[in-house]
mmCIF file with all atom_site columns, C-alpha atoms in Angstrom:
data_model
loop_
_atom_site.group_PDB
_atom_site.id
_atom_site.type_symbol
_atom_site.label_atom_id
_atom_site.label_alt_id
_atom_site.label_comp_id
_atom_site.label_asym_id
_atom_site.label_entity_id
_atom_site.label_seq_id
_atom_site.pdbx_PDB_ins_code
_atom_site.Cartn_x
_atom_site.Cartn_y
_atom_site.Cartn_z
_atom_site.occupancy
_atom_site.B_iso_or_equiv
_atom_site.pdbx_formal_charge
_atom_site.auth_seq_id
_atom_site.auth_comp_id
_atom_site.auth_asym_id
_atom_site.auth_atom_id
_atom_site.pdbx_PDB_model_num
ATOM 1   C CA . MET A 1 1   ? -5.595  17.382  -12.350 1.00 53.00 ? 1   MET A CA 1
ATOM 2   C CA . ASP A 1 2   ? -3.499  14.265  -12.928 1.00 90.00 ? 2   ASP A CA 1
ATOM 3   C CA . ARG A 1 3   ? -4.588  10.917  -14.276 1.00 93.00 ? 3   ARG A CA 1
ATOM 4   C CA . LEU A 1 4   ? -5.390  9.329   -10.896 1.00 95.00 ? 4   LEU A CA 1
ATOM 5   C CA . GLU A 1 5   ? -7.586  12.252  -9.857  1.00 95.00 ? 5   GLU A CA 1
ATOM 6   C CA . ASN A 1 6   ? -9.416  12.138  -13.202 1.00 96.00 ? 6   ASN A CA 1
ATOM 7   C CA . CYS A 1 7   ? -9.984  8.423   -12.782 1.00 96.00 ? 7   CYS A CA 1
ATOM 8   C CA . ILE A 1 8   ? -11.359 8.905   -9.260  1.00 96.00 ? 8   ILE A CA 1
ATOM 9   C CA . LEU A 1 9   ? -13.600 11.801  -10.318 1.00 96.00 ? 9   LEU A CA 1
ATOM 10  C CA . LYS A 1 10  ? -15.012 9.822   -13.239 1.00 96.00 ? 10  LYS A CA 1
ATOM 11  C CA . ALA A 1 11  ? -15.829 6.873   -10.941 1.00 96.00 ? 11  ALA A CA 1
ATOM 12  C CA . TYR A 1 12  ? -17.428 9.177   -8.352  1.00 96.00 ? 12  TYR A CA 1
ATOM 13  C CA . LEU A 1 13  ? -19.665 10.734  -11.009 1.00 97.00 ? 13  LEU A CA 1
ATOM 14  C CA . GLU A 1 14  ? -20.621 7.307   -12.371 1.00 97.00 ? 14  GLU A CA 1
ATOM 15  C CA . SER A 1 15  ? -21.609 6.217   -8.859  1.00 97.00 ? 15  SER A CA 1
ATOM 16  C CA . TYR A 1 16  ? -23.589 9.411   -8.313  1.00 97.00 ? 16  TYR A CA 1
ATOM 17  C CA . ARG A 1 17  ? -25.522 8.830   -11.525 1.00 97.00 ? 17  ARG A CA 1
ATOM 18  C CA . GLY A 1 18  ? -26.090 5.142   -10.679 1.00 97.00 ? 18  GLY A CA 1
ATOM 19  C CA . GLU A 1 19  ? -24.052 4.075   -13.726 1.00 97.00 ? 19  GLU A CA 1
ATOM 20  C CA . ARG A 1 20  ? -21.100 2.415   -11.996 1.00 96.00 ? 20  ARG A CA 1
ATOM 21  C CA . LYS A 1 21  ? -20.927 -1.319  -12.691 1.00 95.00 ? 21  LYS A CA 1
ATOM 22  C CA . GLY A 1 22  ? -17.562 -2.193  -11.113 1.00 94.00 ? 22  GLY A CA 1
ATOM 23  C CA . ASP A 1 23  ? -13.846 -1.693  -11.628 1.00 96.00 ? 23  ASP A CA 1
ATOM 24  C CA . LYS A 1 24  ? -12.467 -1.058  -15.111 1.00 96.00 ? 24  LYS A CA 1
ATOM 25  C CA . TRP A 1 25  ? -9.199  -2.049  -16.729 1.00 96.00 ? 25  TRP A CA 1
ATOM 26  C CA . GLU A 1 26  ? -8.239  1.598   -17.224 1.00 96.00 ? 26  GLU A CA 1
ATOM 27  C CA . GLU A 1 27  ? -8.637  2.198   -13.474 1.00 97.00 ? 27  GLU A CA 1
ATOM 28  C CA . ILE A 1 28  ? -6.365  -0.719  -12.638 1.00 97.00 ? 28  ILE A CA 1
ATOM 29  C CA . GLU A 1 29  ? -3.820  0.489   -15.203 1.00 97.00 ? 29  GLU A CA 1
ATOM 30  C CA . THR A 1 30  ? -3.958  3.988   -13.712 1.00 97.00 ? 30  THR A CA 1
ATOM 31  C CA . ILE A 1 31  ? -3.190  2.625   -10.234 1.00 97.00 ? 31  ILE A CA 1
ATOM 32  C CA . LYS A 1 32  ? -0.454  0.376   -11.593 1.00 97.00 ? 32  LYS A CA 1
ATOM 33  C CA . ASN A 1 33  ? 1.188   3.233   -13.489 1.00 96.00 ? 33  ASN A CA 1
ATOM 34  C CA . TYR A 1 34  ? 0.915   5.534   -10.478 1.00 96.00 ? 34  TYR A CA 1
ATOM 35  C CA . ILE A 1 35  ? 2.828   3.016   -8.374  1.00 97.00 ? 35  ILE A CA 1
ATOM 36  C CA . LEU A 1 36  ? 5.371   2.230   -11.095 1.00 96.00 ? 36  LEU A CA 1
ATOM 37  C CA . ASN A 1 37  ? 6.108   5.938   -11.564 1.00 95.00 ? 37  ASN A CA 1
ATOM 38  C CA . GLY A 1 38  ? 6.490   6.731   -7.863  1.00 95.00 ? 38  GLY A CA 1
ATOM 39  C CA . LYS A 1 39  ? 9.785   8.452   -7.039  1.00 96.00 ? 39  LYS A CA 1
ATOM 40  C CA . LYS A 1 40  ? 9.635   8.584   -3.239  1.00 97.00 ? 40  LYS A CA 1
ATOM 41  C CA . ILE A 1 41  ? 8.371   5.522   -1.401  1.00 98.00 ? 41  ILE A CA 1
ATOM 42  C CA . VAL A 1 42  ? 8.016   5.498   2.372   1.00 98.00 ? 42  VAL A CA 1
ATOM 43  C CA . VAL A 1 43  ? 7.454   2.369   4.420   1.00 98.00 ? 43  VAL A CA 1
ATOM 44  C CA . ALA A 1 44  ? 5.436   3.144   7.536   1.00 96.00 ? 44  ALA A CA 1
ATOM 45  C CA . THR A 1 45  ? 7.466   1.139   10.018  1.00 92.00 ? 45  THR A CA 1
ATOM 46  C CA . ASN A 1 46  ? 10.353  1.618   12.351  1.00 87.00 ? 46  ASN A CA 1
ATOM 47  C CA . ASN A 1 47  ? 11.055  -2.136  12.247  1.00 91.00 ? 47  ASN A CA 1
ATOM 48  C CA . LEU A 1 48  ? 14.273  -2.483  10.241  1.00 93.00 ? 48  LEU A CA 1
ATOM 49  C CA . ASN A 1 49  ? 13.611  -6.134  9.389   1.00 94.00 ? 49  ASN A CA 1
ATOM 50  C CA . LYS A 1 50  ? 10.149  -5.417  7.898   1.00 94.00 ? 50  LYS A CA 1
ATOM 51  C CA . PHE A 1 51  ? 11.564  -2.408  6.069   1.00 97.00 ? 51  PHE A CA 1
ATOM 52  C CA . ARG A 1 52  ? 14.362  -4.456  4.458   1.00 97.00 ? 52  ARG A CA 1
ATOM 53  C CA . ILE A 1 53  ? 11.944  -7.138  3.263   1.00 97.00 ? 53  ILE A CA 1
ATOM 54  C CA . ILE A 1 54  ? 9.626   -4.564  1.681   1.00 97.00 ? 54  ILE A CA 1
ATOM 55  C CA . ARG A 1 55  ? 12.499  -2.518  0.197   1.00 97.00 ? 55  ARG A CA 1
ATOM 56  C CA . ASP A 1 56  ? 14.135  -5.609  -1.323  1.00 97.00 ? 56  ASP A CA 1
ATOM 57  C CA . ILE A 1 57  ? 10.891  -6.755  -2.970  1.00 96.00 ? 57  ILE A CA 1
ATOM 58  C CA . LEU A 1 58  ? 10.219  -3.256  -4.319  1.00 97.00 ? 58  LEU A CA 1
ATOM 59  C CA . ILE A 1 59  ? 13.707  -3.040  -5.810  1.00 96.00 ? 59  ILE A CA 1
ATOM 60  C CA . GLU A 1 60  ? 13.519  -6.536  -7.291  1.00 95.00 ? 60  GLU A CA 1
ATOM 61  C CA . LYS A 1 61  ? 9.938   -6.549  -8.604  1.00 93.00 ? 61  LYS A CA 1
ATOM 62  C CA . VAL A 1 62  ? 8.823   -2.945  -9.070  1.00 95.00 ? 62  VAL A CA 1
ATOM 63  C CA . TYR A 1 63  ? 11.649  -0.422  -9.313  1.00 96.00 ? 63  TYR A CA 1
ATOM 64  C CA . LYS A 1 64  ? 14.572  -2.587  -10.521 1.00 92.00 ? 64  LYS A CA 1
ATOM 65  C CA . ASP A 1 65  ? 15.929  -0.160  -13.125 1.00 88.00 ? 65  ASP A CA 1
ATOM 66  C CA . LYS A 1 66  ? 14.476  3.053   -11.767 1.00 93.00 ? 66  LYS A CA 1
ATOM 67  C CA . ASP A 1 67  ? 15.908  5.808   -9.617  1.00 93.00 ? 67  ASP A CA 1
ATOM 68  C CA . VAL A 1 68  ? 13.661  5.809   -6.560  1.00 96.00 ? 68  VAL A CA 1
ATOM 69  C CA . ASP A 1 69  ? 14.070  6.791   -2.932  1.00 97.00 ? 69  ASP A CA 1
ATOM 70  C CA . ILE A 1 70  ? 12.793  4.075   -0.584  1.00 97.00 ? 70  ILE A CA 1
ATOM 71  C CA . SER A 1 71  ? 12.911  4.977   3.100   1.00 97.00 ? 71  SER A CA 1
ATOM 72  C CA . LYS A 1 72  ? 11.174  4.216   6.369   1.00 97.00 ? 72  LYS A CA 1
ATOM 73  C CA . VAL A 1 73  ? 9.529   6.594   8.800   1.00 95.00 ? 73  VAL A CA 1
ATOM 74  C CA . ASP A 1 74  ? 11.536  7.590   11.841  1.00 85.00 ? 74  ASP A CA 1
ATOM 75  C CA . ILE A 1 75  ? 8.640   7.805   14.284  1.00 89.00 ? 75  ILE A CA 1
ATOM 76  C CA . PRO A 1 76  ? 7.316   5.220   16.748  1.00 92.00 ? 76  PRO A CA 1
ATOM 77  C CA . THR A 1 77  ? 4.535   3.564   14.747  1.00 90.00 ? 77  THR A CA 1
ATOM 78  C CA . GLU A 1 78  ? 3.610   1.327   17.694  1.00 90.00 ? 78  GLU A CA 1
ATOM 79  C CA . VAL A 1 79  ? 1.196   4.028   18.879  1.00 93.00 ? 79  VAL A CA 1
ATOM 80  C CA . SER A 1 80  ? -1.042  3.098   15.948  1.00 94.00 ? 80  SER A CA 1
ATOM 81  C CA . ASP A 1 81  ? -1.922  -0.105  17.832  1.00 93.00 ? 81  ASP A CA 1
ATOM 82  C CA . LEU A 1 82  ? -4.087  2.072   20.079  1.00 94.00 ? 82  LEU A CA 1
ATOM 83  C CA . THR A 1 83  ? -6.431  2.865   17.166  1.00 95.00 ? 83  THR A CA 1
ATOM 84  C CA . ARG A 1 84  ? -9.314  0.964   15.582  1.00 96.00 ? 84  ARG A CA 1
ATOM 85  C CA . MET A 1 85  ? -7.427  0.150   12.382  1.00 97.00 ? 85  MET A CA 1
ATOM 86  C CA . PRO A 1 86  ? -3.697  0.177   13.165  1.00 97.00 ? 86  PRO A CA 1
ATOM 87  C CA . VAL A 1 87  ? -2.490  -0.454  9.616   1.00 97.00 ? 87  VAL A CA 1
ATOM 88  C CA . LEU A 1 88  ? -4.385  2.559   8.269   1.00 98.00 ? 88  LEU A CA 1
ATOM 89  C CA . SER A 1 89  ? -3.195  4.719   11.153  1.00 97.00 ? 89  SER A CA 1
ATOM 90  C CA . LYS A 1 90  ? 0.436   3.763   10.409  1.00 96.00 ? 90  LYS A CA 1
ATOM 91  C CA . GLY A 1 91  ? -0.014  4.684   6.773   1.00 97.00 ? 91  GLY A CA 1
ATOM 92  C CA . LEU A 1 92  ? -1.595  8.014   7.623   1.00 97.00 ? 92  LEU A CA 1
ATOM 93  C CA . MET A 1 93  ? 1.259   8.773   10.033  1.00 96.00 ? 93  MET A CA 1
ATOM 94  C CA . ALA A 1 94  ? 3.634   8.442   7.075   1.00 97.00 ? 94  ALA A CA 1
ATOM 95  C CA . VAL A 1 95  ? 1.353   10.514  4.823   1.00 97.00 ? 95  VAL A CA 1
ATOM 96  C CA . ASP A 1 96  ? 1.202   13.266  7.445   1.00 97.00 ? 96  ASP A CA 1
ATOM 97  C CA . THR A 1 97  ? 4.939   13.363  8.197   1.00 96.00 ? 97  THR A CA 1
ATOM 98  C CA . THR A 1 98  ? 6.580   12.832  4.788   1.00 96.00 ? 98  THR A CA 1
ATOM 99  C CA . ASP A 1 99  ? 6.320   13.979  1.196   1.00 96.00 ? 99  ASP A CA 1
ATOM 100 C CA . ALA A 1 100 ? 6.036   10.417  -0.135  1.00 97.00 ? 100 ALA A CA 1
ATOM 101 C CA . HIS A 1 101 ? 4.407   9.577   -3.461  1.00 96.00 ? 101 HIS A CA 1
ATOM 102 C CA . ILE A 1 102 ? 3.732   6.019   -2.278  1.00 98.00 ? 102 ILE A CA 1
ATOM 103 C CA . VAL A 1 103 ? 3.273   4.808   1.315   1.00 98.00 ? 103 VAL A CA 1
ATOM 104 C CA . ILE A 1 104 ? 3.373   1.161   2.285   1.00 98.00 ? 104 ILE A CA 1
ATOM 105 C CA . ALA A 1 105 ? 1.956   0.296   5.686   1.00 97.00 ? 105 ALA A CA 1
ATOM 106 C CA . ARG A 1 106 ? 1.739   -3.094  7.337   1.00 96.00 ? 106 ARG A CA 1
ATOM 107 C CA . GLY A 1 107 ? 0.154   -3.862  10.678  1.00 94.00 ? 107 GLY A CA 1
ATOM 108 C CA . ARG A 1 108 ? -2.779  -5.212  12.553  1.00 94.00 ? 108 ARG A CA 1
ATOM 109 C CA . LEU A 1 109 ? -6.128  -5.081  10.748  1.00 96.00 ? 109 LEU A CA 1
ATOM 110 C CA . GLY A 1 110 ? -8.338  -4.137  13.689  1.00 95.00 ? 110 GLY A CA 1
ATOM 111 C CA . VAL A 1 111 ? -8.802  -5.445  17.196  1.00 94.00 ? 111 VAL A CA 1
ATOM 112 C CA . PRO A 1 112 ? -6.133  -7.755  18.634  1.00 93.00 ? 112 PRO A CA 1
ATOM 113 C CA . GLY A 1 113 ? -6.578  -11.162 17.040  1.00 93.00 ? 113 GLY A CA 1
ATOM 114 C CA . SER A 1 114 ? -7.998  -9.786  13.763  1.00 95.00 ? 114 SER A CA 1
ATOM 115 C CA . GLY A 1 115 ? -4.933  -10.585 11.673  1.00 96.00 ? 115 GLY A CA 1
ATOM 116 C CA . SER A 1 116 ? -2.808  -8.244  9.635   1.00 96.00 ? 116 SER A CA 1
ATOM 117 C CA . MET A 1 117 ? -3.048  -6.125  6.531   1.00 97.00 ? 117 MET A CA 1
ATOM 118 C CA . LEU A 1 118 ? -0.643  -4.451  4.151   1.00 98.00 ? 118 LEU A CA 1
ATOM 119 C CA . LEU A 1 119 ? -1.744  -1.270  2.383   1.00 98.00 ? 119 LEU A CA 1
ATOM 120 C CA . ILE A 1 120 ? -0.253  0.593   -0.557  1.00 98.00 ? 120 ILE A CA 1
ATOM 121 C CA . MET A 1 121 ? -1.398  4.217   -0.425  1.00 98.00 ? 121 MET A CA 1
ATOM 122 C CA . ASP A 1 122 ? -0.746  7.370   -2.399  1.00 98.00 ? 122 ASP A CA 1
ATOM 123 C CA . GLY A 1 123 ? 0.637   10.550  -0.889  1.00 96.00 ? 123 GLY A CA 1
ATOM 124 C CA . LYS A 1 124 ? -2.869  11.737  -0.033  1.00 97.00 ? 124 LYS A CA 1
ATOM 125 C CA . GLY A 1 125 ? -3.685  8.611   1.977   1.00 97.00 ? 125 GLY A CA 1
ATOM 126 C CA . ARG A 1 126 ? -5.893  6.979   -0.650  1.00 97.00 ? 126 ARG A CA 1
ATOM 127 C CA . ILE A 1 127 ? -5.655  3.191   -0.695  1.00 98.00 ? 127 ILE A CA 1
ATOM 128 C CA . LEU A 1 128 ? -4.349  1.849   -4.003  1.00 98.00 ? 128 LEU A CA 1
ATOM 129 C CA . SER A 1 129 ? -4.076  -1.834  -3.082  1.00 98.00 ? 129 SER A CA 1
ATOM 130 C CA . GLY A 1 130 ? -3.772  -4.115  -0.105  1.00 98.00 ? 130 GLY A CA 1
ATOM 131 C CA . SER A 1 131 ? -3.794  -7.656  1.207   1.00 98.00 ? 131 SER A CA 1
ATOM 132 C CA . LEU A 1 132 ? -4.826  -9.518  4.349   1.00 97.00 ? 132 LEU A CA 1
ATOM 133 C CA . SER A 1 133 ? -3.387  -12.307 6.477   1.00 96.00 ? 133 SER A CA 1
ATOM 134 C CA . PRO A 1 134 ? -5.109  -14.293 9.205   1.00 93.00 ? 134 PRO A CA 1
ATOM 135 C CA . PRO A 1 135 ? -3.846  -14.093 12.787  1.00 93.00 ? 135 PRO A CA 1
ATOM 136 C CA . SER A 1 136 ? -0.321  -15.465 13.134  1.00 87.00 ? 136 SER A CA 1
ATOM 137 C CA . VAL A 1 137 ? -1.449  -18.172 15.568  1.00 90.00 ? 137 VAL A CA 1
ATOM 138 C CA . ILE A 1 138 ? -3.532  -19.580 12.713  1.00 90.00 ? 138 ILE A CA 1
ATOM 139 C CA . HIS A 1 139 ? -1.076  -19.344 9.798   1.00 87.00 ? 139 HIS A CA 1
ATOM 140 C CA . LYS A 1 140 ? 2.053   -20.023 11.936  1.00 90.00 ? 140 LYS A CA 1
ATOM 141 C CA . ARG A 1 141 ? 4.428   -18.454 9.372   1.00 91.00 ? 141 ARG A CA 1
ATOM 142 C CA . SER A 1 142 ? 7.329   -16.178 10.151  1.00 92.00 ? 142 SER A CA 1
ATOM 143 C CA . ILE A 1 143 ? 6.787   -12.429 10.092  1.00 89.00 ? 143 ILE A CA 1
ATOM 144 C CA . GLU A 1 144 ? 9.245   -12.221 7.181   1.00 92.00 ? 144 GLU A CA 1
ATOM 145 C CA . ASP A 1 145 ? 7.301   -14.715 5.074   1.00 93.00 ? 145 ASP A CA 1
ATOM 146 C CA . THR A 1 146 ? 3.990   -13.065 5.933   1.00 95.00 ? 146 THR A CA 1
ATOM 147 C CA . VAL A 1 147 ? 5.150   -9.545  5.043   1.00 96.00 ? 147 VAL A CA 1
ATOM 148 C CA . ARG A 1 148 ? 6.682   -10.818 1.780   1.00 96.00 ? 148 ARG A CA 1
ATOM 149 C CA . GLU A 1 149 ? 3.478   -12.654 0.834   1.00 96.00 ? 149 GLU A CA 1
ATOM 150 C CA . GLU A 1 150 ? 1.246   -9.682  1.695   1.00 97.00 ? 150 GLU A CA 1
ATOM 151 C CA . LEU A 1 151 ? 3.299   -7.259  -0.417  1.00 98.00 ? 151 LEU A CA 1
ATOM 152 C CA . LEU A 1 152 ? 3.477   -9.617  -3.378  1.00 97.00 ? 152 LEU A CA 1
ATOM 153 C CA . GLU A 1 153 ? -0.296  -10.185 -3.184  1.00 98.00 ? 153 GLU A CA 1
ATOM 154 C CA . ALA A 1 154 ? -1.019  -6.435  -3.005  1.00 98.00 ? 154 ALA A CA 1
ATOM 155 C CA . LEU A 1 155 ? 1.160   -5.870  -6.085  1.00 98.00 ? 155 LEU A CA 1
ATOM 156 C CA . LYS A 1 156 ? -0.358  -8.836  -7.936  1.00 97.00 ? 156 LYS A CA 1
ATOM 157 C CA . ARG A 1 157 ? -3.886  -7.491  -7.361  1.00 97.00 ? 157 ARG A CA 1
ATOM 158 C CA . ILE A 1 158 ? -3.068  -4.558  -9.660  1.00 96.00 ? 158 ILE A CA 1
ATOM 159 C CA . GLY A 1 159 ? -0.991  -6.434  -12.206 1.00 96.00 ? 159 GLY A CA 1
ATOM 160 C CA . ILE A 1 160 ? 2.537   -5.774  -10.952 1.00 95.00 ? 160 ILE A CA 1
#
């Protein structure tokens, strides 16, 4: 069992025993290290513009001197908009169709008008970090700026 699984198991057992009092620094460090040591990153989009923004930030801020494979899925992720939580469905599409260590998904949070979310997931579909944006008619920013801000916020939440 690797470090992330041990961390999850320990937290589950603490919750079961009623001992869990919140997140711990070692848990955050475990997530951070898991992401930093990822070798194959898949972005769950077929939108080349969104992919480039995410890839460029990952190369600049996370994997600058590391040998990593960053790719996008080659399936129509638009079908995820027919689900209750499109962003999660996109991420799980990438989990189910690739051998990624890290999956990054960005899309609508829930029903139309609910805003957007970016998720960073592991290869088993477990959420490692994420961020939210309000509906675009409220924030009025470009899609590029919104995706950039969401990814940077998701990374910042775990100390990257």
